Coordinates of C-alpha atoms and ligand atoms in Angstrom, one line a residue:
M64 CA 98.3 86.3 52.6
A65 CA 101.9 85.3 52.4
E66 CA 102.8 81.7 53.4
G67 CA 106.1 81.4 55.0
S68 CA 108.9 78.8 55.1
E69 CA 112.3 78.5 56.6
L70 CA 113.9 77.5 53.3
L71 CA 112.3 78.5 50.0
I72 CA 113.6 77.0 46.8
V73 CA 112.7 78.6 43.5
G74 CA 113.0 76.0 40.7
G75 CA 112.3 72.3 40.6
G76 CA 115.2 70.8 38.7
L77 CA 118.0 68.4 39.5
A78 CA 120.0 70.9 41.7
T79 CA 116.9 71.4 43.8
A80 CA 116.2 67.7 44.4
R81 CA 119.8 67.1 45.4
A82 CA 119.8 70.1 47.6
I83 CA 116.7 69.0 49.5
K84 CA 118.1 65.5 50.1
A85 CA 121.5 66.8 51.3
Y86 CA 119.9 69.5 53.5
R87 CA 117.8 67.0 55.3
E88 CA 120.6 64.5 55.6
A89 CA 122.8 67.2 57.1
G90 CA 120.2 67.9 59.7
G91 CA 118.5 70.9 58.1
E92 CA 115.2 71.6 59.9
G93 CA 112.1 73.6 59.4
T94 CA 109.7 73.9 56.5
V95 CA 111.1 73.6 53.0
R96 CA 109.0 75.0 50.2
L97 CA 109.6 74.2 46.6
L98 CA 108.1 76.5 43.9
S99 CA 108.4 75.3 40.3
A100 CA 106.9 76.4 37.1
D101 CA 107.0 72.8 35.8
A102 CA 104.1 70.4 36.1
F103 CA 106.3 67.6 37.4
V104 CA 108.5 67.1 40.5
P105 CA 112.3 67.3 39.7
Y106 CA 113.3 65.0 36.8
H107 CA 116.5 64.3 34.9
R108 CA 116.7 66.1 31.6
P109 CA 119.3 64.0 29.8
P110 CA 116.8 61.3 28.8
L111 CA 114.5 63.9 27.2
S112 CA 116.7 64.1 24.2
K113 CA 117.7 60.4 24.3
R114 CA 115.9 57.4 25.9
Y115 CA 112.6 59.2 26.8
L116 CA 112.4 60.9 23.5
R117 CA 112.8 57.5 21.7
G118 CA 110.1 55.9 23.9
E119 CA 112.6 53.7 25.7
A120 CA 111.8 55.3 29.1
E121 CA 108.7 56.7 30.8
V122 CA 108.1 59.6 33.1
A123 CA 108.7 57.6 36.3
D124 CA 112.1 56.6 35.0
T125 CA 113.2 60.2 34.7
L126 CA 112.3 61.4 38.2
V127 CA 115.2 62.3 40.4
E128 CA 113.3 61.1 43.5
P129 CA 109.9 59.4 43.6
E130 CA 107.0 61.8 44.2
A131 CA 106.5 60.5 47.7
F132 CA 110.0 61.6 48.7
Y133 CA 108.9 65.2 49.1
A134 CA 106.2 64.6 51.6
E135 CA 108.5 62.1 53.4
H136 CA 111.1 64.9 53.7
D137 CA 108.5 67.5 54.8
V138 CA 108.7 69.5 51.7
E139 CA 105.7 71.6 50.5
V140 CA 105.7 71.3 46.7
E141 CA 103.9 73.9 44.6
L142 CA 104.0 73.0 40.9
E143 CA 103.0 75.1 38.0
T144 CA 103.8 78.1 40.1
V145 CA 105.8 80.8 38.5
V146 CA 107.7 83.3 40.6
A147 CA 107.3 86.8 39.1
T148 CA 109.8 88.7 41.2
L149 CA 111.9 88.7 44.4
D150 CA 111.5 91.3 47.1
L151 CA 114.8 91.0 49.1
E152 CA 113.9 93.5 51.7
G153 CA 110.6 91.9 52.4
R154 CA 112.2 88.5 52.3
R155 CA 109.5 87.2 50.0
V156 CA 108.8 86.2 46.4
L157 CA 105.7 87.4 44.5
L158 CA 103.9 84.9 42.3
E159 CA 102.6 85.4 38.9
G160 CA 98.8 85.6 39.2
G161 CA 99.0 87.0 42.7
G162 CA 100.2 85.8 46.1
A163 CA 103.5 85.7 47.9
R164 CA 105.8 83.3 49.8
T165 CA 108.1 84.5 52.5
F166 CA 111.4 83.0 53.5
D167 CA 114.2 83.0 56.0
K168 CA 116.6 81.4 53.5
L169 CA 116.3 81.4 49.8
L170 CA 117.9 79.0 47.2
I171 CA 117.7 80.2 43.6
A172 CA 117.7 77.2 41.3
S173 CA 115.7 78.4 38.3
G174 CA 117.9 76.8 35.7
A175 CA 117.9 78.0 32.2
T176 CA 115.5 78.5 29.4
P177 CA 116.0 77.8 25.7
R178 CA 116.8 80.6 23.3
G179 CA 114.1 81.3 20.8
L180 CA 114.4 81.9 17.0
D181 CA 112.9 85.2 15.8
V182 CA 111.7 84.0 12.4
P183 CA 108.3 83.8 10.7
G184 CA 106.4 80.6 11.4
I185 CA 108.0 79.9 14.7
D186 CA 104.6 79.4 16.3
L187 CA 103.4 76.9 13.8
E188 CA 102.2 73.5 15.1
G189 CA 105.1 71.1 14.6
V190 CA 107.9 73.6 15.6
H191 CA 109.3 72.7 19.0
M192 CA 111.8 73.7 21.6
L193 CA 113.2 71.2 24.1
R194 CA 113.7 71.8 27.8
T195 CA 110.8 70.2 29.7
L196 CA 109.3 66.7 30.0
G197 CA 106.2 68.2 28.4
N198 CA 108.3 69.4 25.4
S199 CA 109.9 66.0 25.0
T200 CA 106.5 64.2 25.2
A201 CA 105.2 66.6 22.5
I202 CA 108.2 65.9 20.2
R203 CA 107.9 62.2 20.7
E204 CA 104.2 62.3 19.9
A205 CA 104.8 64.5 16.8
A206 CA 107.6 62.2 15.6
R207 CA 105.0 59.3 15.3
G208 CA 103.1 61.2 12.6
A209 CA 106.1 62.8 10.9
R210 CA 108.4 61.6 8.1
H211 CA 110.8 64.5 7.8
A212 CA 112.4 66.5 10.7
V213 CA 114.6 69.5 10.7
V214 CA 116.8 70.1 13.8
I215 CA 118.3 73.5 14.2
G216 CA 121.6 73.7 16.2
A217 CA 124.6 71.6 16.6
G218 CA 125.3 71.8 20.3
F219 CA 124.6 68.7 22.4
I220 CA 120.8 69.1 22.3
G221 CA 120.6 69.5 18.5
M222 CA 123.0 66.6 18.0
E223 CA 121.2 64.3 20.4
V224 CA 117.8 65.1 19.1
A225 CA 118.9 64.6 15.5
A226 CA 120.4 61.2 16.4
S227 CA 117.3 60.1 18.4
L228 CA 114.8 61.1 15.6
K229 CA 117.0 59.3 13.1
Q230 CA 116.9 56.2 15.3
L231 CA 113.1 56.5 15.3
G232 CA 113.2 56.2 11.5
L233 CA 112.6 59.8 10.4
E234 CA 114.5 61.6 7.6
V235 CA 116.5 64.1 9.5
T236 CA 118.3 67.3 8.4
L237 CA 120.4 69.2 10.9
V238 CA 120.9 72.9 10.1
H239 CA 123.7 74.9 11.8
R240 CA 125.1 78.3 11.3
G241 CA 128.6 77.3 12.1
K242 CA 131.1 74.8 10.6
G243 CA 130.5 71.6 12.4
L244 CA 129.0 69.5 15.2
F245 CA 130.0 70.2 18.7
E246 CA 132.1 73.2 17.7
L247 CA 132.2 74.4 21.3
L248 CA 134.6 71.6 22.0
R249 CA 137.0 73.1 19.4
A250 CA 138.4 69.7 18.4
R251 CA 138.9 69.2 14.7
Q252 CA 139.2 65.5 15.0
L253 CA 135.9 65.2 16.9
M254 CA 134.1 67.4 14.4
Q255 CA 135.4 65.3 11.5
F256 CA 134.5 62.1 13.3
L257 CA 131.0 63.3 14.1
A258 CA 130.4 64.6 10.5
D259 CA 131.3 61.1 9.2
L260 CA 129.2 59.3 11.8
Y261 CA 126.1 61.4 11.1
A262 CA 126.5 61.0 7.4
R263 CA 126.9 57.3 7.8
E264 CA 123.8 57.1 9.9
G265 CA 121.9 59.1 7.2
V266 CA 121.5 62.5 8.9
E267 CA 121.9 65.3 6.4
L268 CA 124.1 68.1 7.7
V269 CA 123.7 71.6 6.5
F270 CA 126.4 73.9 7.8
G271 CA 127.0 77.6 7.3
D272 CA 123.3 78.3 6.8
E273 CA 120.4 79.2 9.1
V274 CA 116.6 79.0 9.2
Q275 CA 114.9 82.0 7.6
S276 CA 111.3 80.8 8.0
F277 CA 109.0 77.9 8.9
G278 CA 106.3 77.4 6.3
G279 CA 102.8 75.9 6.5
R280 CA 99.2 77.1 6.9
S281 CA 98.5 76.0 10.5
A282 CA 101.0 73.2 10.8
L283 CA 104.6 73.1 9.6
D284 CA 105.3 71.6 6.2
S285 CA 108.6 73.2 5.2
V286 CA 111.7 75.0 6.4
E287 CA 113.5 77.6 4.4
T288 CA 117.0 78.6 5.0
A289 CA 118.8 82.0 4.4
R290 CA 120.6 80.5 1.4
G291 CA 117.4 79.6 -0.2
R292 CA 117.1 75.9 0.6
V293 CA 113.6 74.6 1.1
M294 CA 113.2 71.4 3.0
Q295 CA 110.0 69.4 3.6
A296 CA 109.4 69.0 7.3
E297 CA 106.4 68.1 9.5
L298 CA 108.6 68.4 12.6
A299 CA 111.3 70.9 13.6
V300 CA 113.2 71.1 16.9
V301 CA 115.1 74.3 17.7
G302 CA 118.1 73.7 19.9
I303 CA 120.3 76.8 19.8
G304 CA 121.3 77.1 23.4
V305 CA 119.9 78.4 26.6
A306 CA 120.0 81.5 28.8
P307 CA 120.0 81.6 32.6
A308 CA 116.4 82.0 33.9
T309 CA 117.1 85.3 35.7
G310 CA 114.2 87.4 34.4
W311 CA 112.4 87.3 37.8
L312 CA 115.6 88.6 39.5
E313 CA 116.1 91.7 37.3
G314 CA 116.3 94.9 39.4
T315 CA 116.3 93.1 42.7
G316 CA 119.8 94.2 43.6
L317 CA 121.4 90.7 43.1
H318 CA 124.5 90.7 41.0
L319 CA 123.5 89.4 37.6
D320 CA 126.0 88.8 34.8
D321 CA 125.2 85.9 32.6
G322 CA 123.6 84.3 35.6
V323 CA 123.5 85.0 39.3
V324 CA 127.0 85.7 40.3
V325 CA 128.0 83.7 43.4
N326 CA 131.3 82.6 45.2
D327 CA 132.5 79.1 45.6
R328 CA 130.1 78.6 48.5
F329 CA 127.2 79.7 46.2
E330 CA 126.5 82.8 48.2
T331 CA 125.0 85.8 46.4
G332 CA 126.4 88.3 48.8
V333 CA 122.9 88.8 50.3
E334 CA 122.7 87.0 53.6
N335 CA 121.0 83.6 53.4
V336 CA 120.4 83.8 49.6
W337 CA 122.3 81.2 47.5
A338 CA 122.2 80.2 43.8
V339 CA 123.2 77.0 42.1
G340 CA 122.9 75.0 38.9
D341 CA 122.4 76.4 35.3
V342 CA 121.3 79.8 36.7
A343 CA 124.4 80.5 38.7
R344 CA 127.9 81.8 37.7
F345 CA 130.0 80.5 40.5
Y346 CA 133.7 80.8 41.3
D347 CA 135.6 77.7 40.3
P348 CA 138.8 77.7 42.4
I349 CA 140.4 75.1 40.2
F350 CA 140.5 77.4 37.2
G351 CA 140.5 80.6 39.2
K352 CA 137.5 82.2 37.5
H353 CA 133.7 82.5 37.5
R354 CA 131.9 79.9 35.3
R355 CA 128.3 79.1 34.4
I356 CA 128.0 75.4 33.6
E357 CA 124.8 74.1 31.9
H358 CA 125.3 70.5 32.6
W359 CA 123.9 67.6 34.5
S360 CA 127.0 66.7 36.5
N361 CA 127.3 70.3 37.7
A362 CA 123.7 70.5 38.9
N363 CA 124.1 67.1 40.5
Y364 CA 127.2 68.1 42.4
V365 CA 126.4 71.7 43.4
G366 CA 122.9 70.7 44.6
V367 CA 124.4 68.4 47.2
E368 CA 127.1 71.0 48.3
V369 CA 124.6 73.9 48.7
G370 CA 122.2 71.6 50.7
K371 CA 125.0 70.9 53.2
L372 CA 126.0 74.6 53.4
I373 CA 122.4 75.8 54.0
A374 CA 122.1 73.2 56.8
G375 CA 125.2 74.8 58.4
R376 CA 127.7 72.1 57.4
E377 CA 130.9 72.3 55.4
G378 CA 130.7 72.4 51.7
G379 CA 131.5 74.4 48.6
Y380 CA 132.8 74.0 45.0
D381 CA 135.8 71.7 45.0
T382 CA 135.7 69.4 42.0
V383 CA 136.8 69.1 38.4
S384 CA 133.8 70.0 36.2
A385 CA 132.4 67.3 34.0
F386 CA 129.8 66.7 31.4
F387 CA 128.6 64.0 29.0
S388 CA 126.7 63.5 25.8
E389 CA 125.5 60.4 24.0
V390 CA 124.8 60.1 20.3
F391 CA 124.2 56.9 18.4
G392 CA 125.1 54.8 21.4
M393 CA 128.5 56.5 21.9
T394 CA 129.2 58.4 25.1
F395 CA 131.6 61.4 25.3
R396 CA 132.8 62.8 28.6
V397 CA 134.5 66.1 29.1
F398 CA 136.4 67.0 32.2
G399 CA 137.8 70.5 33.0
D400 CA 137.5 73.7 31.0
V401 CA 137.9 73.4 27.2
D402 CA 137.7 77.2 26.8
E403 CA 141.1 77.4 28.4
A404 CA 143.0 75.4 25.8
D405 CA 145.4 76.6 23.1
D406 CA 146.5 73.1 21.9
I407 CA 144.7 69.8 21.6
A408 CA 146.4 66.4 21.3
F409 CA 144.5 63.1 20.7
R410 CA 145.6 59.6 21.6
G411 CA 143.6 56.6 20.3
T412 CA 140.9 57.0 17.7
L413 CA 137.3 58.0 18.0
E414 CA 136.6 55.5 15.2
A415 CA 137.7 52.7 17.4
G416 CA 135.6 54.1 20.3
K417 CA 138.6 54.6 22.5
A418 CA 140.3 58.0 22.6
I419 CA 141.4 60.8 24.9
G420 CA 141.7 64.4 23.7
F421 CA 144.0 66.5 25.9
Y422 CA 143.4 70.2 26.0
V423 CA 146.5 72.1 26.9
R424 CA 146.9 75.7 27.9
D425 CA 150.2 77.4 28.7
G426 CA 151.9 74.0 28.8
R427 CA 149.4 72.6 31.3
L428 CA 146.5 70.2 31.1
A429 CA 143.2 72.1 31.3
A430 CA 140.6 69.6 30.1
T431 CA 140.1 66.2 28.5
L432 CA 137.6 64.7 26.2
V433 CA 137.2 60.9 26.8
V434 CA 135.6 58.1 24.9
G435 CA 135.6 54.5 26.0
Q436 CA 138.0 54.8 29.0
D437 CA 137.7 52.9 32.3
D438 CA 136.8 54.6 35.6
E439 CA 140.4 54.4 36.8
T440 CA 141.7 56.3 33.8
Q441 CA 138.9 58.9 34.1
D442 CA 139.6 59.5 37.7
R443 CA 143.4 59.8 37.1
L444 CA 142.7 62.4 34.3
K445 CA 140.5 64.4 36.7
E446 CA 143.4 64.4 39.2
L447 CA 145.8 65.5 36.6
I448 CA 143.6 68.4 35.5
R449 CA 143.1 69.4 39.1
A450 CA 146.9 69.4 39.6
R451 CA 147.2 71.4 36.3
A452 CA 149.8 68.8 35.2
R453 CA 152.6 70.1 33.0
V454 CA 152.9 68.8 29.4
P455 CA 156.6 68.8 28.5
D456 CA 156.0 67.3 25.1
L457 CA 152.7 67.6 23.3
E458 CA 153.5 64.9 20.7
R459 CA 154.2 62.3 23.4
L460 CA 150.7 62.8 24.7
A461 CA 149.4 61.2 21.5
D462 CA 151.4 58.1 22.0
E463 CA 149.0 55.5 23.3
N464 CA 151.8 53.4 24.8
A465 CA 153.2 56.2 26.9
P466 CA 151.7 56.0 30.5
L467 CA 149.8 59.1 31.5
D468 CA 152.1 59.7 34.5
E469 CA 155.1 59.8 32.2
V470 CA 153.7 62.3 29.8
L471 CA 152.1 64.5 32.4
E472 CA 154.1 65.9 35.3
T473 CA 152.5 66.9 38.5
Ligands
FAD508 P1 116.7 73.1 35.6 O1 116.8 71.7 35.4 O2 116.6 74.0 34.4 O3 115.5 73.4 36.5 C1 115.1 74.7 36.7 C2 113.7 74.7 37.3 O4 113.3 76.1 37.6 C3 112.6 74.2 36.5 O5 111.8 73.4 37.3 C4 111.8 75.4 36.0 O6 110.4 75.2 35.8 C5 112.0 76.3 37.3 N1 111.8 77.7 37.1 C6 112.5 78.6 36.2 N2 112.1 79.8 36.4 C7 111.1 79.8 37.3 C8 110.3 80.8 37.9 N3 110.4 82.1 37.6 N4 109.4 80.4 38.9 C9 109.3 79.1 39.2 N5 110.0 78.1 38.7 C10 110.9 78.5 37.8 N6 123.6 67.8 30.6 C11 124.6 66.9 30.5 O7 125.7 67.1 31.2 N7 124.5 65.8 29.7 C12 123.4 65.6 29.0 O8 123.4 64.6 28.2 C13 122.3 66.5 29.0 N8 121.2 66.3 28.3 C14 120.2 67.2 28.4 C15 119.1 67.1 27.6 C16 118.1 68.0 27.5 C17 116.9 67.8 26.6 C18 118.2 69.2 28.4 C19 117.1 70.2 28.3 C20 119.3 69.4 29.2 C21 120.3 68.4 29.2 N9 121.4 68.5 30.0 C22 122.5 67.6 29.9 C23 121.6 69.7 30.9 C24 121.1 69.4 32.3 O9 119.9 68.7 32.3 C25 121.0 70.7 33.1 O10 122.2 71.2 33.3 C26 120.3 70.5 34.5 O11 119.0 70.1 34.3 C27 120.3 71.8 35.3 O12 119.6 71.6 36.4 P2 119.1 72.9 37.3 O13 118.4 72.3 38.5 O14 120.1 73.9 37.5 O15 118.0 73.6 36.4

């Protein structure tokens, strides 16, 4: 028998927790049901590659809201419950293993899942992916008994995990197909700085190579690369990116194109069906294009906005996108859209822990990378990006003594 609810949410991540709170605060009524494949109520993922992984935080520290919050807000939580498919006409979802849940309104917040590596030995004990609290717990336990770790991938997950494992005292090698760390940010200065930092911290970097196989009888003992390098390793973590979790939505009639395509009010085009967070490709009015953003700040923001909208209040996407990463105690923040840029100018130095990278496109500010800046400067930079400030002279941007409002024209 199908159990019904007024608002059904598929996915139990950050976006969902924020949406529930905002929905109730905005006066949203009726039953809310949360279906999540995970074993825990919504938690923050950033600590899973940082403080939690290093044993500096525990499960309770990662929860977005305490467990009691859900009962207090009249939310039926069903954990370890996987949705197999969506039946839009029947206004219901079908569960793996049988059963269905009906809805009046549906919020799709199924996030993203890590991309796998199709190489021999991937299933060996000791080879890990990292997305869930369970994954992070398994890695932190494995790290206790390991001396050598290989991390695959140089995006923010690979970089953070490599840094954390090094901080735990392991010998760490990072293998990446491309040319450097954080290549997505396309800033030569940053890549050089990070390469030096990781080398100084004792992480071995292997670029332009990829894993060909994981070796070992039942448990991992070595990793072999395509160029023939063999590394001793009792622990490996694969961090080569994620894909939107849309498998359960295939063939349902929703518009899927690298995520669920929605407008700036997170509407799918099917009445009373919204999508947000890592799973959604939404319209960003500031950059005038659809974007899918796989970052904490986005899920944090859009969750609140969609909660208000579902409750019938005003809301929608109207912010400058942002994300952060932290390695070896250093925090990087990125505002705006780095993909847009055709020039990058830096002021300050990353070595001194105080710098701004300005990403410029068609003579206008599109994004910034910031390290060690105060809140006021960060807020001003976001305003300047929002205004698509003009950059009359790229070189003057690099001059630390030139006030922002003199080198950027709004
Ligand atoms: P998710 O958090 O992915 O939640 C999706 C939920 O949907 C999960 O509960 C999942 O179990 C459930 N689900 C999926 N499919 C189904 C299904 N078929 N049936 C039922 N349930 C389903 N971002 C930053 O900006 N900075 C950082 O430093 C940072 N660090 C990170 C570190 C790690 C280790 C990870 C994994 C991510 C990190 N992120 C970071 C990214 C950030 O955590 C995500 O952008 C954010 O969690 C997205 O939230 P979400 O609610 O959209 O989706």
